[in-house]
Amino acid sequence: MVFALGAVFPDTAPMTDETQGPEAEAKPKKTFREEVVETVQTVVYALMIAFVLRVVLFEPFTIPSASMEPGLLVGDYIIATKWNYGWSRHSIPFSPPVLKGRVLEMGAGPQRGDVVVFKLPRDTSQTYVKRLIGLPGDRVQVKGGVVSVNGKPIVRTPAGDAVDPDPSPASHGLTVAQFRETRPDGGSYITFDRGPAEMDDTEVYNVPEGHYFMMGDNRDNSQDSRWPREYGVGYVPAENLVGKVRLVLVSWKGGASLFNPITWVTRFDPSRMFRPVN
């Protein structure tokens, strides 16, 4: 006895014109004008997003001088975050007078030992990077190369000699002494010392309210708050703070030339990529 087994399959027959409906029409090709408008819109949106990120979150800077050696070298490309200290008009490119003072401080605020980007008080078109040594109301003094804050010396221990990596002819190849300075919170950093120098012994600086005292880690090769505002840095107003330096993103030894692309490759230093800044 034979049984015929029937199977049911989905209907795979092509749809007729009656069941398919009108044929889909191809999209008309964009005109040249429409292509240009769309491209411009995309560029504008991208620039707006980049501008907001730069103003609100973080901003990149390049290191052009040796004043923060050995932590920051000439040619380092650093990232500074904005939210730690809040925002001021100097958080915005070209420092437009749209804000007075600082607003919306979200972190603990400036702390001793922070590496800070700020606008130079006597010329806000210039951007400096230094280490914050004195807070408002602090008394800062340097004696024999040792920095004291409120009468307490910052712990300083020898860390051997090093060759100054500064590419400038005046400093290149110079042997300098290294010292490790340790903050009360346990954080530490290395400073350079060339020996007896002009600012190894200073008066007592009384940091005014609403201002900060900055010094470079390359102590004998740094124009900082030890020098008066008229020709140095002086006390830095809170409004002038731009951000806290977090890391070295990339670096080019001695810096790279925009107009000499070969230096982008030959001077690139992969060993400094994503290096945290203490």
PDB file of C-alpha atoms in Angstrom:
ATOM      1  CA  MET A   1       0.000   0.000   0.000  1.00  0.00           C
ATOM      2  CA  VAL A   2       1.421   3.361  -0.969  1.00  0.00           C
ATOM      3  CA  PHE A   3       0.590   6.598   0.790  1.00  0.00           C
ATOM      4  CA  ALA A   4       1.124   9.936  -0.925  1.00  0.00           C
ATOM      5  CA  LEU A   5       2.524  12.490   1.483  1.00  0.00           C
ATOM      6  CA  GLY A   6       1.722  16.068   0.659  1.00  0.00           C
ATOM      7  CA  ALA A   7       3.889  19.000   1.840  1.00  0.00           C
ATOM      8  CA  VAL A   8       2.912  22.618   2.115  1.00  0.00           C
ATOM      9  CA  PHE A   9       5.515  25.160   1.028  1.00  0.00           C
ATOM     10  CA  PRO A  10       5.422  28.923   1.232  1.00  0.00           C
ATOM     11  CA  ASP A  11       4.197  30.575  -1.888  1.00  0.00           C
ATOM     12  CA  THR A  12       7.374  31.588  -3.632  1.00  0.00           C
ATOM     13  CA  ALA A  13       5.821  32.478  -6.921  1.00  0.00           C
ATOM     14  CA  PRO A  14       6.647  35.999  -8.084  1.00  0.00           C
ATOM     15  CA  MET A  15       4.025  38.614  -7.500  1.00  0.00           C
ATOM     16  CA  THR A  16       2.158  39.761 -10.526  1.00  0.00           C
ATOM     17  CA  ASP A  17       1.942  43.383 -11.497  1.00  0.00           C
ATOM     18  CA  GLU A  18      -1.546  43.417 -10.008  1.00  0.00           C
ATOM     19  CA  THR A  19      -0.361  42.261  -6.555  1.00  0.00           C
ATOM     20  CA  GLN A  20       2.988  44.111  -6.542  1.00  0.00           C
ATOM     21  CA  GLY A  21       1.577  47.558  -6.995  1.00  0.00           C
ATOM     22  CA  PRO A  22       3.306  50.428  -8.769  1.00  0.00           C
ATOM     23  CA  GLU A  23       6.983  49.954  -9.385  1.00  0.00           C
ATOM     24  CA  ALA A  24       9.273  51.836  -6.986  1.00  0.00           C
ATOM     25  CA  GLU A  25      10.796  54.852  -8.614  1.00  0.00           C
ATOM     26  CA  ALA A  26      14.541  55.484  -8.332  1.00  0.00           C
ATOM     27  CA  LYS A  27      15.549  58.478  -6.192  1.00  0.00           C
ATOM     28  CA  PRO A  28      16.483  61.460  -8.277  1.00  0.00           C
ATOM     29  CA  LYS A  29      20.210  62.234  -8.256  1.00  0.00           C
ATOM     30  CA  LYS A  30      21.227  65.157  -6.015  1.00  0.00           C
ATOM     31  CA  THR A  31      22.178  68.318  -7.768  1.00  0.00           C
ATOM     32  CA  PHE A  32      25.629  69.842  -7.351  1.00  0.00           C
ATOM     33  CA  ARG A  33      24.141  72.612  -5.209  1.00  0.00           C
ATOM     34  CA  GLU A  34      22.460  70.098  -2.894  1.00  0.00           C
ATOM     35  CA  GLU A  35      25.731  68.161  -2.530  1.00  0.00           C
ATOM     36  CA  VAL A  36      27.580  71.362  -1.596  1.00  0.00           C
ATOM     37  CA  VAL A  37      24.923  72.385   0.939  1.00  0.00           C
ATOM     38  CA  GLU A  38      24.957  68.935   2.550  1.00  0.00           C
ATOM     39  CA  THR A  39      28.766  68.946   2.789  1.00  0.00           C
ATOM     40  CA  VAL A  40      28.806  72.423   4.336  1.00  0.00           C
ATOM     41  CA  GLN A  41      26.162  71.396   6.871  1.00  0.00           C
ATOM     42  CA  THR A  42      28.210  68.342   7.860  1.00  0.00           C
ATOM     43  CA  VAL A  43      31.350  70.440   8.327  1.00  0.00           C
ATOM     44  CA  VAL A  44      29.464  73.066  10.363  1.00  0.00           C
ATOM     45  CA  TYR A  45      27.939  70.411  12.647  1.00  0.00           C
ATOM     46  CA  ALA A  46      31.360  68.799  13.166  1.00  0.00           C
ATOM     47  CA  LEU A  47      32.935  72.159  14.017  1.00  0.00           C
ATOM     48  CA  MET A  48      30.137  72.964  16.452  1.00  0.00           C
ATOM     49  CA  ILE A  49      30.593  69.635  18.244  1.00  0.00           C
ATOM     50  CA  ALA A  50      34.374  70.123  18.391  1.00  0.00           C
ATOM     51  CA  PHE A  51      33.909  73.669  19.722  1.00  0.00           C
ATOM     52  CA  VAL A  52      31.558  72.512  22.489  1.00  0.00           C
ATOM     53  CA  LEU A  53      33.891  69.670  23.475  1.00  0.00           C
ATOM     54  CA  ARG A  54      36.842  72.056  23.562  1.00  0.00           C
ATOM     55  CA  VAL A  55      35.037  74.641  25.686  1.00  0.00           C
ATOM     56  CA  VAL A  56      33.228  72.281  28.063  1.00  0.00           C
ATOM     57  CA  LEU A  57      35.314  69.136  28.422  1.00  0.00           C
ATOM     58  CA  PHE A  58      38.951  69.263  27.365  1.00  0.00           C
ATOM     59  CA  GLU A  59      41.461  71.124  25.222  1.00  0.00           C
ATOM     60  CA  PRO A  60      44.773  70.105  23.621  1.00  0.00           C
ATOM     61  CA  PHE A  61      47.964  72.146  23.897  1.00  0.00           C
ATOM     62  CA  THR A  62      51.535  71.796  22.697  1.00  0.00           C
ATOM     63  CA  ILE A  63      54.579  72.339  24.914  1.00  0.00           C
ATOM     64  CA  PRO A  64      56.933  74.883  23.290  1.00  0.00           C
ATOM     65  CA  SER A  65      59.457  75.395  26.118  1.00  0.00           C
ATOM     66  CA  ALA A  66      61.561  73.451  28.628  1.00  0.00           C
ATOM     67  CA  SER A  67      60.192  75.074  31.809  1.00  0.00           C
ATOM     68  CA  MET A  68      58.280  71.956  32.921  1.00  0.00           C
ATOM     69  CA  GLU A  69      61.020  69.393  32.315  1.00  0.00           C
ATOM     70  CA  PRO A  70      61.376  66.560  32.978  1.00  0.00           C
ATOM     71  CA  GLY A  71      57.621  65.905  33.291  1.00  0.00           C
ATOM     72  CA  LEU A  72      56.692  67.792  30.123  1.00  0.00           C
ATOM     73  CA  LEU A  73      59.081  68.046  27.179  1.00  0.00           C
ATOM     74  CA  VAL A  74      59.276  70.322  24.164  1.00  0.00           C
ATOM     75  CA  GLY A  75      57.065  68.715  21.526  1.00  0.00           C
ATOM     76  CA  ASP A  76      54.588  67.077  23.929  1.00  0.00           C
ATOM     77  CA  TYR A  77      50.934  67.320  22.900  1.00  0.00           C
ATOM     78  CA  ILE A  78      48.928  67.437  26.130  1.00  0.00           C
ATOM     79  CA  ILE A  79      45.267  67.228  27.128  1.00  0.00           C
ATOM     80  CA  ALA A  80      43.821  69.501  29.830  1.00  0.00           C
ATOM     81  CA  THR A  81      40.378  68.924  31.331  1.00  0.00           C
ATOM     82  CA  LYS A  82      38.075  71.908  31.940  1.00  0.00           C
ATOM     83  CA  TRP A  83      35.548  70.728  34.527  1.00  0.00           C
ATOM     84  CA  ASN A  84      37.936  70.484  37.494  1.00  0.00           C
ATOM     85  CA  TYR A  85      38.129  74.229  38.017  1.00  0.00           C
ATOM     86  CA  GLY A  86      34.859  75.328  36.450  1.00  0.00           C
ATOM     87  CA  TRP A  87      34.715  77.710  33.513  1.00  0.00           C
ATOM     88  CA  SER A  88      35.637  81.311  32.847  1.00  0.00           C
ATOM     89  CA  ARG A  89      35.905  83.475  29.760  1.00  0.00           C
ATOM     90  CA  HIS A  90      39.390  82.039  29.261  1.00  0.00           C
ATOM     91  CA  SER A  91      37.839  78.595  28.770  1.00  0.00           C
ATOM     92  CA  ILE A  92      36.591  79.911  25.426  1.00  0.00           C
ATOM     93  CA  PRO A  93      38.897  80.538  22.447  1.00  0.00           C
ATOM     94  CA  PHE A  94      40.015  84.189  22.220  1.00  0.00           C
ATOM     95  CA  SER A  95      38.725  84.850  25.786  1.00  0.00           C
ATOM     96  CA  PRO A  96      35.587  86.869  24.928  1.00  0.00           C
ATOM     97  CA  PRO A  97      34.217  88.948  27.867  1.00  0.00           C
ATOM     98  CA  VAL A  98      31.082  86.820  28.292  1.00  0.00           C
ATOM     99  CA  LEU A  99      31.688  85.547  31.854  1.00  0.00           C
ATOM    100  CA  LYS A 100      32.874  87.212  35.035  1.00  0.00           C
ATOM    101  CA  GLY A 101      34.964  85.088  37.391  1.00  0.00           C
ATOM    102  CA  ARG A 102      34.480  81.313  37.406  1.00  0.00           C
ATOM    103  CA  VAL A 103      31.251  79.311  37.255  1.00  0.00           C
ATOM    104  CA  LEU A 104      30.126  75.715  37.840  1.00  0.00           C
ATOM    105  CA  GLU A 105      33.200  74.282  39.521  1.00  0.00           C
ATOM    106  CA  MET A 106      32.543  70.520  39.466  1.00  0.00           C
ATOM    107  CA  GLY A 107      35.685  69.064  41.032  1.00  0.00           C
ATOM    108  CA  ALA A 108      37.667  69.743  44.177  1.00  0.00           C
ATOM    109  CA  GLY A 109      39.041  72.911  42.606  1.00  0.00           C
ATOM    110  CA  PRO A 110      42.707  73.786  42.138  1.00  0.00           C
ATOM    111  CA  GLN A 111      45.011  71.794  44.418  1.00  0.00           C
ATOM    112  CA  ARG A 112      48.670  72.186  45.328  1.00  0.00           C
ATOM    113  CA  GLY A 113      50.749  70.108  42.951  1.00  0.00           C
ATOM    114  CA  ASP A 114      48.333  70.315  40.008  1.00  0.00           C
ATOM    115  CA  VAL A 115      49.882  70.974  36.607  1.00  0.00           C
ATOM    116  CA  VAL A 116      47.789  73.847  35.293  1.00  0.00           C
ATOM    117  CA  VAL A 117      47.208  75.568  31.966  1.00  0.00           C
ATOM    118  CA  PHE A 118      46.530  79.288  32.432  1.00  0.00           C
ATOM    119  CA  LYS A 119      46.517  82.597  30.605  1.00  0.00           C
ATOM    120  CA  LEU A 120      49.488  84.850  31.340  1.00  0.00           C
ATOM    121  CA  PRO A 121      48.179  87.714  33.520  1.00  0.00           C
ATOM    122  CA  ARG A 122      50.068  90.485  31.670  1.00  0.00           C
ATOM    123  CA  ASP A 123      49.163  89.129  28.223  1.00  0.00           C
ATOM    124  CA  THR A 124      46.162  86.817  28.051  1.00  0.00           C
ATOM    125  CA  SER A 125      46.922  85.980  24.429  1.00  0.00           C
ATOM    126  CA  GLN A 126      49.729  83.779  25.790  1.00  0.00           C
ATOM    127  CA  THR A 127      49.071  80.384  27.404  1.00  0.00           C
ATOM    128  CA  TYR A 128      51.425  78.978  30.055  1.00  0.00           C
ATOM    129  CA  VAL A 129      51.749  75.597  31.796  1.00  0.00           C
ATOM    130  CA  LYS A 130      53.178  75.446  35.337  1.00  0.00           C
ATOM    131  CA  ARG A 131      52.748  73.574  38.611  1.00  0.00           C
ATOM    132  CA  LEU A 132      50.460  75.077  41.233  1.00  0.00           C
ATOM    133  CA  ILE A 133      52.506  75.627  44.407  1.00  0.00           C
ATOM    134  CA  GLY A 134      50.521  78.166  46.428  1.00  0.00           C
ATOM    135  CA  LEU A 135      46.774  78.547  47.032  1.00  0.00           C
ATOM    136  CA  PRO A 136      45.035  81.817  47.983  1.00  0.00           C
ATOM    137  CA  GLY A 137      46.287  82.921  51.413  1.00  0.00           C
ATOM    138  CA  ASP A 138      49.413  80.712  51.333  1.00  0.00           C
ATOM    139  CA  ARG A 139      52.898  81.952  52.139  1.00  0.00           C
ATOM    140  CA  VAL A 140      55.496  80.632  49.680  1.00  0.00           C
ATOM    141  CA  GLN A 141      59.272  80.964  49.930  1.00  0.00           C
ATOM    142  CA  VAL A 142      62.313  79.364  48.320  1.00  0.00           C
ATOM    143  CA  LYS A 143      65.480  78.925  50.408  1.00  0.00           C
ATOM    144  CA  GLY A 144      68.504  77.089  49.067  1.00  0.00           C
ATOM    145  CA  GLY A 145      66.357  75.730  46.255  1.00  0.00           C
ATOM    146  CA  VAL A 146      63.863  74.184  48.707  1.00  0.00           C
ATOM    147  CA  VAL A 147      60.260  75.385  48.395  1.00  0.00           C
ATOM    148  CA  SER A 148      58.293  76.014  51.597  1.00  0.00           C
ATOM    149  CA  VAL A 149      54.549  76.572  51.847  1.00  0.00           C
ATOM    150  CA  ASN A 150      53.229  78.135  55.048  1.00  0.00           C
ATOM    151  CA  GLY A 151      56.571  77.483  56.730  1.00  0.00           C
ATOM    152  CA  LYS A 152      56.655  73.780  55.840  1.00  0.00           C
ATOM    153  CA  PRO A 153      59.314  72.669  53.308  1.00  0.00           C
ATOM    154  CA  ILE A 154      58.134  70.427  50.492  1.00  0.00           C
ATOM    155  CA  VAL A 155      59.957  67.115  51.004  1.00  0.00           C
ATOM    156  CA  ARG A 156      62.810  66.995  48.488  1.00  0.00           C
ATOM    157  CA  THR A 157      65.062  63.978  47.958  1.00  0.00           C
ATOM    158  CA  PRO A 158      67.948  63.590  45.466  1.00  0.00           C
ATOM    159  CA  ALA A 159      67.107  61.447  42.429  1.00  0.00           C
ATOM    160  CA  GLY A 160      70.445  61.395  40.613  1.00  0.00           C
ATOM    161  CA  ASP A 161      71.748  63.407  37.686  1.00  0.00           C
ATOM    162  CA  ALA A 162      70.291  63.633  34.201  1.00  0.00           C
ATOM    163  CA  VAL A 163      71.067  65.188  30.842  1.00  0.00           C
ATOM    164  CA  ASP A 164      68.779  68.114  30.069  1.00  0.00           C
ATOM    165  CA  PRO A 165      66.624  67.116  27.049  1.00  0.00           C
ATOM    166  CA  ASP A 166      65.998  70.758  26.120  1.00  0.00           C
ATOM    167  CA  PRO A 167      66.910  71.035  22.400  1.00  0.00           C
ATOM    168  CA  SER A 168      67.955  74.695  22.666  1.00  0.00           C
ATOM    169  CA  PRO A 169      71.704  75.349  22.254  1.00  0.00           C
ATOM    170  CA  ALA A 170      71.987  76.944  25.720  1.00  0.00           C
ATOM    171  CA  SER A 171      70.735  73.820  27.527  1.00  0.00           C
ATOM    172  CA  HIS A 172      71.233  70.819  25.255  1.00  0.00           C
ATOM    173  CA  GLY A 173      73.545  68.249  26.812  1.00  0.00           C
ATOM    174  CA  LEU A 174      73.747  70.076  30.142  1.00  0.00           C
ATOM    175  CA  THR A 175      73.954  67.816  33.221  1.00  0.00           C
ATOM    176  CA  VAL A 176      71.372  68.726  35.863  1.00  0.00           C
ATOM    177  CA  ALA A 177      70.547  67.390  39.329  1.00  0.00           C
ATOM    178  CA  GLN A 178      67.159  65.738  39.805  1.00  0.00           C
ATOM    179  CA  PHE A 179      65.076  65.972  42.959  1.00  0.00           C
ATOM    180  CA  ARG A 180      61.847  64.207  43.810  1.00  0.00           C
ATOM    181  CA  GLU A 181      59.350  66.465  45.556  1.00  0.00           C
ATOM    182  CA  THR A 182      56.550  64.740  47.478  1.00  0.00           C
ATOM    183  CA  ARG A 183      53.245  66.416  48.221  1.00  0.00           C
ATOM    184  CA  PRO A 184      51.386  65.912  51.517  1.00  0.00           C
ATOM    185  CA  ASP A 185      48.881  63.679  49.691  1.00  0.00           C
ATOM    186  CA  GLY A 186      51.719  61.339  48.670  1.00  0.00           C
ATOM    187  CA  GLY A 187      51.891  62.382  45.043  1.00  0.00           C
ATOM    188  CA  SER A 188      55.359  63.181  43.738  1.00  0.00           C
ATOM    189  CA  TYR A 189      57.163  64.582  40.739  1.00  0.00           C
ATOM    190  CA  ILE A 190      60.755  65.182  39.589  1.00  0.00           C
ATOM    191  CA  THR A 191      62.298  68.652  39.336  1.00  0.00           C
ATOM    192  CA  PHE A 192      65.525  69.826  37.690  1.00  0.00           C
ATOM    193  CA  ASP A 193      68.166  71.915  39.493  1.00  0.00           C
ATOM    194  CA  ARG A 194      71.213  73.417  37.763  1.00  0.00           C
ATOM    195  CA  GLY A 195      72.878  74.451  41.004  1.00  0.00           C
ATOM    196  CA  PRO A 196      73.013  77.892  42.662  1.00  0.00           C
ATOM    197  CA  ALA A 197      70.771  80.291  40.746  1.00  0.00           C
ATOM    198  CA  GLU A 198      69.132  83.684  41.056  1.00  0.00           C
ATOM    199  CA  MET A 199      65.788  82.486  42.386  1.00  0.00           C
ATOM    200  CA  ASP A 200      67.035  79.747  44.733  1.00  0.00           C
ATOM    201  CA  ASP A 201      66.536  82.202  47.620  1.00  0.00           C
ATOM    202  CA  THR A 202      63.492  84.455  47.589  1.00  0.00           C
ATOM    203  CA  GLU A 203      61.365  86.668  49.744  1.00  0.00           C
ATOM    204  CA  VAL A 204      58.132  85.352  51.249  1.00  0.00           C
ATOM    205  CA  TYR A 205      55.289  85.559  48.742  1.00  0.00           C
ATOM    206  CA  ASN A 206      51.865  86.146  50.311  1.00  0.00           C
ATOM    207  CA  VAL A 207      49.412  84.784  47.761  1.00  0.00           C
ATOM    208  CA  PRO A 208      46.391  87.146  47.525  1.00  0.00           C
ATOM    209  CA  GLU A 209      42.820  85.896  47.738  1.00  0.00           C
ATOM    210  CA  GLY A 210      41.537  84.779  44.359  1.00  0.00           C
ATOM    211  CA  HIS A 211      45.072  84.139  43.044  1.00  0.00           C
ATOM    212  CA  TYR A 212      47.541  81.267  42.703  1.00  0.00           C
ATOM    213  CA  PHE A 213      51.332  80.866  42.805  1.00  0.00           C
ATOM    214  CA  MET A 214      52.893  78.852  39.950  1.00  0.00           C
ATOM    215  CA  MET A 215      56.372  77.407  39.431  1.00  0.00           C
ATOM    216  CA  GLY A 216      58.026  75.377  36.684  1.00  0.00           C
ATOM    217  CA  ASP A 217      59.541  71.978  37.484  1.00  0.00           C
ATOM    218  CA  ASN A 218      62.718  73.038  35.659  1.00  0.00           C
ATOM    219  CA  ARG A 219      63.401  75.415  38.532  1.00  0.00           C
ATOM    220  CA  ASP A 220      66.365  77.312  37.099  1.00  0.00           C
ATOM    221  CA  ASN A 221      64.884  77.585  33.614  1.00  0.00           C
ATOM    222  CA  SER A 222      61.352  78.779  34.274  1.00  0.00           C
ATOM    223  CA  GLN A 223      59.760  82.201  34.174  1.00  0.00           C
ATOM    224  CA  ASP A 224      57.022  81.862  36.792  1.00  0.00           C
ATOM    225  CA  SER A 225      55.361  83.458  39.832  1.00  0.00           C
ATOM    226  CA  ARG A 226      58.732  84.160  41.471  1.00  0.00           C
ATOM    227  CA  TRP A 227      59.120  87.020  39.004  1.00  0.00           C
ATOM    228  CA  PRO A 228      56.809  90.077  39.147  1.00  0.00           C
ATOM    229  CA  ARG A 229      53.889  90.302  36.777  1.00  0.00           C
ATOM    230  CA  GLU A 230      55.491  93.185  34.841  1.00  0.00           C
ATOM    231  CA  TYR A 231      58.050  90.874  33.221  1.00  0.00           C
ATOM    232  CA  GLY A 232      57.323  87.435  34.706  1.00  0.00           C
ATOM    233  CA  VAL A 233      54.135  85.647  35.708  1.00  0.00           C
ATOM    234  CA  GLY A 234      53.351  87.020  39.149  1.00  0.00           C
ATOM    235  CA  TYR A 235      50.236  85.831  40.947  1.00  0.00           C
ATOM    236  CA  VAL A 236      47.720  84.170  38.616  1.00  0.00           C
ATOM    237  CA  PRO A 237      44.068  85.247  39.004  1.00  0.00           C
ATOM    238  CA  ALA A 238      41.564  82.403  39.395  1.00  0.00           C
ATOM    239  CA  GLU A 239      39.798  83.631  36.264  1.00  0.00           C
ATOM    240  CA  ASN A 240      42.921  82.926  34.200  1.00  0.00           C
ATOM    241  CA  LEU A 241      42.960  79.176  34.898  1.00  0.00           C
ATOM    242  CA  VAL A 242      42.091  77.161  31.801  1.00  0.00           C
ATOM    243  CA  GLY A 243      42.331  73.540  32.904  1.00  0.00           C
ATOM    244  CA  LYS A 244      44.208  70.731  34.639  1.00  0.00           C
ATOM    245  CA  VAL A 245      46.765  68.808  32.589  1.00  0.00           C
ATOM    246  CA  ARG A 246      45.928  65.088  32.581  1.00  0.00           C
ATOM    247  CA  LEU A 247      48.178  63.325  30.100  1.00  0.00           C
ATOM    248  CA  VAL A 248      50.627  63.541  27.245  1.00  0.00           C
ATOM    249  CA  LEU A 249      48.663  62.313  24.258  1.00  0.00           C
ATOM    250  CA  VAL A 250      51.539  62.144  21.759  1.00  0.00           C
ATOM    251  CA  SER A 251      54.986  63.701  21.470  1.00  0.00           C
ATOM    252  CA  TRP A 252      57.585  64.736  18.924  1.00  0.00           C
ATOM    253  CA  LYS A 253      61.186  65.074  20.159  1.00  0.00           C
ATOM    254  CA  GLY A 254      62.047  68.741  20.049  1.00  0.00           C
ATOM    255  CA  GLY A 255      58.772  69.447  18.275  1.00  0.00           C
ATOM    256  CA  ALA A 256      57.722  68.879  14.675  1.00  0.00           C
ATOM    257  CA  SER A 257      57.534  71.463  11.919  1.00  0.00           C
ATOM    258  CA  LEU A 258      54.134  72.009  10.322  1.00  0.00           C
ATOM    259  CA  PHE A 259      55.860  72.861   7.032  1.00  0.00           C
ATOM    260  CA  ASN A 260      58.260  69.912   7.118  1.00  0.00           C
ATOM    261  CA  PRO A 261      56.134  66.738   7.136  1.00  0.00           C
ATOM    262  CA  ILE A 262      59.170  64.472   7.371  1.00  0.00           C
ATOM    263  CA  THR A 263      59.613  65.629  10.995  1.00  0.00           C
ATOM    264  CA  TRP A 264      56.157  64.277  11.815  1.00  0.00           C
ATOM    265  CA  VAL A 265      57.688  60.812  11.367  1.00  0.00           C
ATOM    266  CA  THR A 266      61.377  61.237  12.230  1.00  0.00           C
ATOM    267  CA  ARG A 267      60.710  63.078  15.517  1.00  0.00           C
ATOM    268  CA  PHE A 268      57.697  61.075  16.672  1.00  0.00           C
ATOM    269  CA  ASP A 269      58.275  59.602  20.158  1.00  0.00           C
ATOM    270  CA  PRO A 270      55.966  56.621  20.805  1.00  0.00           C
ATOM    271  CA  SER A 271      57.397  56.110  24.305  1.00  0.00           C
ATOM    272  CA  ARG A 272      55.498  59.177  25.562  1.00  0.00           C
ATOM    273  CA  MET A 273      52.077  58.310  24.165  1.00  0.00           C
ATOM    274  CA  PHE A 274      49.224  58.379  26.730  1.00  0.00           C
ATOM    275  CA  ARG A 275      51.610  59.220  29.568  1.00  0.00           C
ATOM    276  CA  PRO A 276      49.788  60.473  32.713  1.00  0.00           C
ATOM    277  CA  VAL A 277      50.951  63.789  34.155  1.00  0.00           C
ATOM    278  CA  ASN A 278      51.557  63.790  37.922  1.00  0.00           C
TER     279      ASN A 278
END
